[in-house]
XYZ file of C-alpha atoms in Angstrom:
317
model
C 2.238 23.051 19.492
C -1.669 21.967 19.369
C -2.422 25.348 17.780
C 0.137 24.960 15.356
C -0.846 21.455 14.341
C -4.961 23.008 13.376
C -3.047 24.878 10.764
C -3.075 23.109 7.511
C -0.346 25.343 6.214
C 1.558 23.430 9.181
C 1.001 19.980 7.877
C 1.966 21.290 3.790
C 4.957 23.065 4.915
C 6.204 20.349 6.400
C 5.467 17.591 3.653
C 7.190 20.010 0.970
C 10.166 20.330 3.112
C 10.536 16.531 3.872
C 9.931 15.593 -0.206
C 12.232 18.590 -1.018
C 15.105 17.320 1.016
C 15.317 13.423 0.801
C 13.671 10.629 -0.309
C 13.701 8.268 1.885
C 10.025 7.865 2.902
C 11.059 5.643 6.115
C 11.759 9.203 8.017
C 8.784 10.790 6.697
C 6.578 8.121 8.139
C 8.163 8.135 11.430
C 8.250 11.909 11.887
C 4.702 11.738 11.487
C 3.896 8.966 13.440
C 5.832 10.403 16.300
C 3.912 14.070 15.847
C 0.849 12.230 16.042
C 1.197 9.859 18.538
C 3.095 12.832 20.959
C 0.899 16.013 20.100
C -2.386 14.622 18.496
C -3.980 15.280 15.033
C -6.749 17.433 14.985
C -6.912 17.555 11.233
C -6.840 13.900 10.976
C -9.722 13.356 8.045
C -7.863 16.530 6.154
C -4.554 15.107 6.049
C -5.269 11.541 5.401
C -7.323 12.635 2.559
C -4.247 15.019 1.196
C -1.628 11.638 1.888
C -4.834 9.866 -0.485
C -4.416 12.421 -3.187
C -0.578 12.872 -3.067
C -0.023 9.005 -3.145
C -1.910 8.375 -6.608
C -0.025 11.443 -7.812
C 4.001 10.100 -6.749
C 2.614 6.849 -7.964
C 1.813 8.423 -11.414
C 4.897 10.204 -11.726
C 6.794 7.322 -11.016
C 5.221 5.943 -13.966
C 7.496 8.124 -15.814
C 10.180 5.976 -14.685
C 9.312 2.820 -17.256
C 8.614 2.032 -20.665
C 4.435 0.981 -21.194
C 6.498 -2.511 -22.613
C 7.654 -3.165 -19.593
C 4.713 -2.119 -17.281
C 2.993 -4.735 -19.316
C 5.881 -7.588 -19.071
C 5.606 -7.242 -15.399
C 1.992 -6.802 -14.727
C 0.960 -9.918 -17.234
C 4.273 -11.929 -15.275
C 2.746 -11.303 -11.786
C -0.911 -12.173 -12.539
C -0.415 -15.768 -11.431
C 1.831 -14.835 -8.998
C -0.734 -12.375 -7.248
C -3.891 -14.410 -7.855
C -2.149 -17.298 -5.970
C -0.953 -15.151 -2.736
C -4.413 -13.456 -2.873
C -6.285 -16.669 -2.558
C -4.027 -18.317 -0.517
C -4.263 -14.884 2.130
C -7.987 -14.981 1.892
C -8.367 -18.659 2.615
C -6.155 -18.494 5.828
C -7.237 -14.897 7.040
C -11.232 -15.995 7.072
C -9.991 -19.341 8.474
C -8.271 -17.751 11.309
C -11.327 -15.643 12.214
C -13.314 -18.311 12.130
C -10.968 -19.538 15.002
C -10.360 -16.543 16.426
C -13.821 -15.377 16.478
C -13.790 -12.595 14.893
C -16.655 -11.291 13.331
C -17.391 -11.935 9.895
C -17.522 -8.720 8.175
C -14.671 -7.508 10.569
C -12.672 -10.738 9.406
C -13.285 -9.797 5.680
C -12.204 -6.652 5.918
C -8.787 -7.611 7.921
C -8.223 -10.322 5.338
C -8.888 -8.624 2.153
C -6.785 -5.717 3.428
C -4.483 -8.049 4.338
C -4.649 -9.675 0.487
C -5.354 -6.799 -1.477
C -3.585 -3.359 -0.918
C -4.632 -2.296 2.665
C -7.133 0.673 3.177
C -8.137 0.908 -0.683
C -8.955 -2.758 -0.331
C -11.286 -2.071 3.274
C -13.039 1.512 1.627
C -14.079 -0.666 -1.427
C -14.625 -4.182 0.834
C -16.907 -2.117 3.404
C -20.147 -1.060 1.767
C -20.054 -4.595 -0.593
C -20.206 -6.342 2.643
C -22.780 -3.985 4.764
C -19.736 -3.488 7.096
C -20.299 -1.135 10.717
C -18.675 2.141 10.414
C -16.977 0.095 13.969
C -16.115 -2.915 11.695
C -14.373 -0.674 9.141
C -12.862 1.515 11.623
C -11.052 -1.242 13.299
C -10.060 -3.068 10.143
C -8.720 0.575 9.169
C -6.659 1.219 12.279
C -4.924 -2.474 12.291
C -3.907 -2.529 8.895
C -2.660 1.218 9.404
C -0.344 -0.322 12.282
C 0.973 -3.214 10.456
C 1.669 -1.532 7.032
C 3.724 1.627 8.899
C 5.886 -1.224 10.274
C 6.076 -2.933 6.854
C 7.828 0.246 5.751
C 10.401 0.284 8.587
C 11.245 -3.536 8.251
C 11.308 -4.522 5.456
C 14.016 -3.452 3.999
C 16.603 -3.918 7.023
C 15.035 -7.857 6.715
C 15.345 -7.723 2.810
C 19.115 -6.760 3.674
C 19.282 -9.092 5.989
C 18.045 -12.252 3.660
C 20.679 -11.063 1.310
C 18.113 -10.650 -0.979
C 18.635 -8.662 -4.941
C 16.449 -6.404 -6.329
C 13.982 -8.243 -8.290
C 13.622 -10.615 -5.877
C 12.541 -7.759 -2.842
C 10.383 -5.963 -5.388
C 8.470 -9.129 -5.356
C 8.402 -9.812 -1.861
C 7.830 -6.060 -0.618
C 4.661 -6.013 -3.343
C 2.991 -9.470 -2.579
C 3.851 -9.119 1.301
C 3.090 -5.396 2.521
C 0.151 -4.122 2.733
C -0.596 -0.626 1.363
C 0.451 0.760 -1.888
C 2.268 3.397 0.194
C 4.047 1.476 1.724
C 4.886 -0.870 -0.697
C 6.448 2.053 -2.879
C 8.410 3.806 -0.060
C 10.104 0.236 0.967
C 10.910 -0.812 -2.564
C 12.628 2.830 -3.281
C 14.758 2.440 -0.586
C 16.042 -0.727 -1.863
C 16.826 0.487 -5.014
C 15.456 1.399 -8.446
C 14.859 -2.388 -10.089
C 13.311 -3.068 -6.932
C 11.010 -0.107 -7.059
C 9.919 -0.428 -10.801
C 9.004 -4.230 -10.278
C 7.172 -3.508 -6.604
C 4.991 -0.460 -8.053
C 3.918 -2.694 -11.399
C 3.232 -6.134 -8.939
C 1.223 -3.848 -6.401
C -0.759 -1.911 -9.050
C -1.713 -5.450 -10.600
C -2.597 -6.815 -7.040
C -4.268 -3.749 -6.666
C -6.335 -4.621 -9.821
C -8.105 -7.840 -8.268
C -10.477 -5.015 -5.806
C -12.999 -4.970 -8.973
C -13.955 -8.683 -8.903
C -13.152 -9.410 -5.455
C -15.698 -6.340 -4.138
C -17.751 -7.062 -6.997
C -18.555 -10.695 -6.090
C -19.347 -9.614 -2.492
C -21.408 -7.245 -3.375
C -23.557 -9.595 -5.620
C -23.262 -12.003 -2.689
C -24.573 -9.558 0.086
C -27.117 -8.262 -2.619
C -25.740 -4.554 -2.617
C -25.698 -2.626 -5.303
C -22.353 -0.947 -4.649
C -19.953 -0.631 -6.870
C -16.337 -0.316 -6.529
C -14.205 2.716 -7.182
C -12.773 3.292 -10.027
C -8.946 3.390 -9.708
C -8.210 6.686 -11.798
C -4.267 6.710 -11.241
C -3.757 2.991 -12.105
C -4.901 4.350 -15.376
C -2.222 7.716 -15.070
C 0.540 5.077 -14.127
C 0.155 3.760 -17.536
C -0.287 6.731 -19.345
C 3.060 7.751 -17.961
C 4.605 4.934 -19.224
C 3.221 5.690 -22.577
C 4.624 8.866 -22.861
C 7.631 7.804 -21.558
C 8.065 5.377 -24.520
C 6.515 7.600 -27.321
C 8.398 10.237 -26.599
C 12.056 9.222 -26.046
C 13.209 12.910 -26.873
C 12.482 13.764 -23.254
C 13.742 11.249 -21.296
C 15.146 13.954 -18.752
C 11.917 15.355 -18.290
C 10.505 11.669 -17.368
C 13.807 10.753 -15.543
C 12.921 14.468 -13.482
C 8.885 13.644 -12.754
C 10.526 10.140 -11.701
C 12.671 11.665 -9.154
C 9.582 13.876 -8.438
C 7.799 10.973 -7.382
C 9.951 9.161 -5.227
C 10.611 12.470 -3.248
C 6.870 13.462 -3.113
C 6.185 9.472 -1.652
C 7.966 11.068 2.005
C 5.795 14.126 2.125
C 3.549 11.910 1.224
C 4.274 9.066 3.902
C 4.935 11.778 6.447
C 1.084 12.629 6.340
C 0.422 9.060 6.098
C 1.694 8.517 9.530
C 0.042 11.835 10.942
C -3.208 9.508 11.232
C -1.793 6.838 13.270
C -3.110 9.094 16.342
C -3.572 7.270 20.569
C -7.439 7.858 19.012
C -6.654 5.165 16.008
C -4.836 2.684 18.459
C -7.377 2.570 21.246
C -9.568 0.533 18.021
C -7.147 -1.742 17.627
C -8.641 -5.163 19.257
C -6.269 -7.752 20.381
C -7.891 -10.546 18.756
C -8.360 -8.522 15.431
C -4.324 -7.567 15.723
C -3.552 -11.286 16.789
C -5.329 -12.083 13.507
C -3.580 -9.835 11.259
C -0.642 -10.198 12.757
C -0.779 -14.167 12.143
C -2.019 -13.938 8.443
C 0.626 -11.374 7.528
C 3.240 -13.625 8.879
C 2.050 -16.174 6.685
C 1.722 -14.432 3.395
C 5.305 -12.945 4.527
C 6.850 -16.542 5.183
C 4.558 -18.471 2.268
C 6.118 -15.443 -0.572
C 9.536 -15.684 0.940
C 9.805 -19.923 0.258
C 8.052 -19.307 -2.890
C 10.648 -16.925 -4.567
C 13.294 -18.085 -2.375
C 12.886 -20.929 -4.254
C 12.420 -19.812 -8.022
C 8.398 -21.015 -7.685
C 7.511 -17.621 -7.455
C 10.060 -15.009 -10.278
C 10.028 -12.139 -12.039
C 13.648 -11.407 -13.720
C 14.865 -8.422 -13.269
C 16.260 -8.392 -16.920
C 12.305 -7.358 -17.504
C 12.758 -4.086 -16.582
C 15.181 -3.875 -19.463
């Protein structure tokens, strides 16, 4: 089995297969997790820069699911909403280092990850900061842990709540962590919830520039963060989708293309949650983010629970 795994024909093959024959990227990330946690990963860095590449791609294609109108109806209606949980998840996550003890740059990094979109959030975060390659490491390796479970509860608990659509969308995009994630939770809950999670994600996504771009001029470095290339695709698709009407199978076909692709690409996702990743996972640091992600959970659940925090799903119309 460890010589098959060094193969990176191995670790293809068997994304193809999984987006080829379902999408539901919940068993994707847990046949991956399993492999990796059970056999090892020896071409760790390879695949988790593949799962990098084939992520902005299904989210992309899954731009061909929406009309540019509505991209922009939900993205403007969720600026509030995701400026308020971002602040309110920074605030409490540097607090509860601060009690914790956690180091700062390690605490920044777990709480903007936390706030932002996960390991996107921590690349851009790390150099602004003058982060350890430890610091990041760690921050990395707990955030992994907590968004694969994001994926596998989330939607059993949005079940659970009795909650609609819309109102899961929401939750699964302010809530969970990585864009991965968010996507592959949402699709499994259905299509309103999908289109509103992606378009609330991307736009929480969107507050890495001046969040990593304040730190930066605050630590005095000069870095710069990335430029988010398939935000840009995502609304290109949705463009295209709404000049061109004539091809609305095509769209509704690279759609379906990108929901399927999300469990190949979850499946190598969870191929880099190795015993390696989990030996850097600090109690106190998982204490932390295990706190502050319970309260972003519980603070977004009251808020659209109770109407304070909606996005109709009529929007998507």
């Amino acid at each position: 089995m460890q010589k098959l795994l060094s193969y990176k024909t191995f670790w293809f093959a068997a994304a193809l297969i999984l987006s080829i024959t379902t999408d539901f990227p919940a068993i994707g990330l847990i046949i991956g997790i399993a492999i990796a946690l059970v056999f090892g990963n020896p071409l760790k860095n390879i695949t988790g820069k593949i799962s990098k590449n084939l992520l902005q791609i299904s989210v992309i294609l899954l731009g061909f699911g929406m009309q540019i109108g509505v991209i922009l109806k939900v993205g403007f209606a969720s600026i509030g909403i995701t400026f308020t949980s971002i602040a309110i998840t920074m605030i409490a996550g540097l607090l509860l280092g601060r009690f914790f003890h956690i180091e700062r740059n390690l605490s920044i990094l777990l709480t903007s990850g936390t706030a932002i979109c996960g390991g996107s959030a921590i690349a851009a975060m790390s150099p602004a900061i003058n982060a350890t390659q430890g610091q990041t490491a760690v921050a990395m390796a707990v955030v992994f842990l907590l968004n694969a479970l994001g994926l596998i509860i989330f939607p059993p608990l949005g079940h659970l709540l009795g909650m609609d659509e819309a109102s899961f969308g929401l939750w699964a995009a302010i809530s969970i962590h990585d864009t991965s994630s968010v996507v592959g939770a949402a699709a499994q809950y259905g299509a309103v919830a999908a289109g509103i999670a992606v378009t609330v994600k991307l736009t929480r996504a969107l507050w890495i520039f001046p969040l990593a771009f304040g730190a930066a001029k605050f630590n005095k470095s000069e870095t710069k963060p990335p430029f988010q290339w398939f935000l840009a695709g995502f609304l290109l698709a949705g463009l295209i989708t709404t000049l061109f009407p004539a091809g609305n199978d095509m769209w509704h076909s690279l759609s379906t293309a990108g929901r399927h692709l999300m469990t190949g690409t979850l499946f190598l996702v969870g191929a880099g949650l190795t015993m390696e990743e989990l030996r850097k996972v600090g109690v106190r640091s998982l204490l932390v983010s295990v706190i502050l992600w319970i309260i972003i959970t519980i603070v977004s659940l009251a808020a659209i629970s109770t109407g304070t925090w909606y996005i109709s799903p009529d929007i998507l119309k």
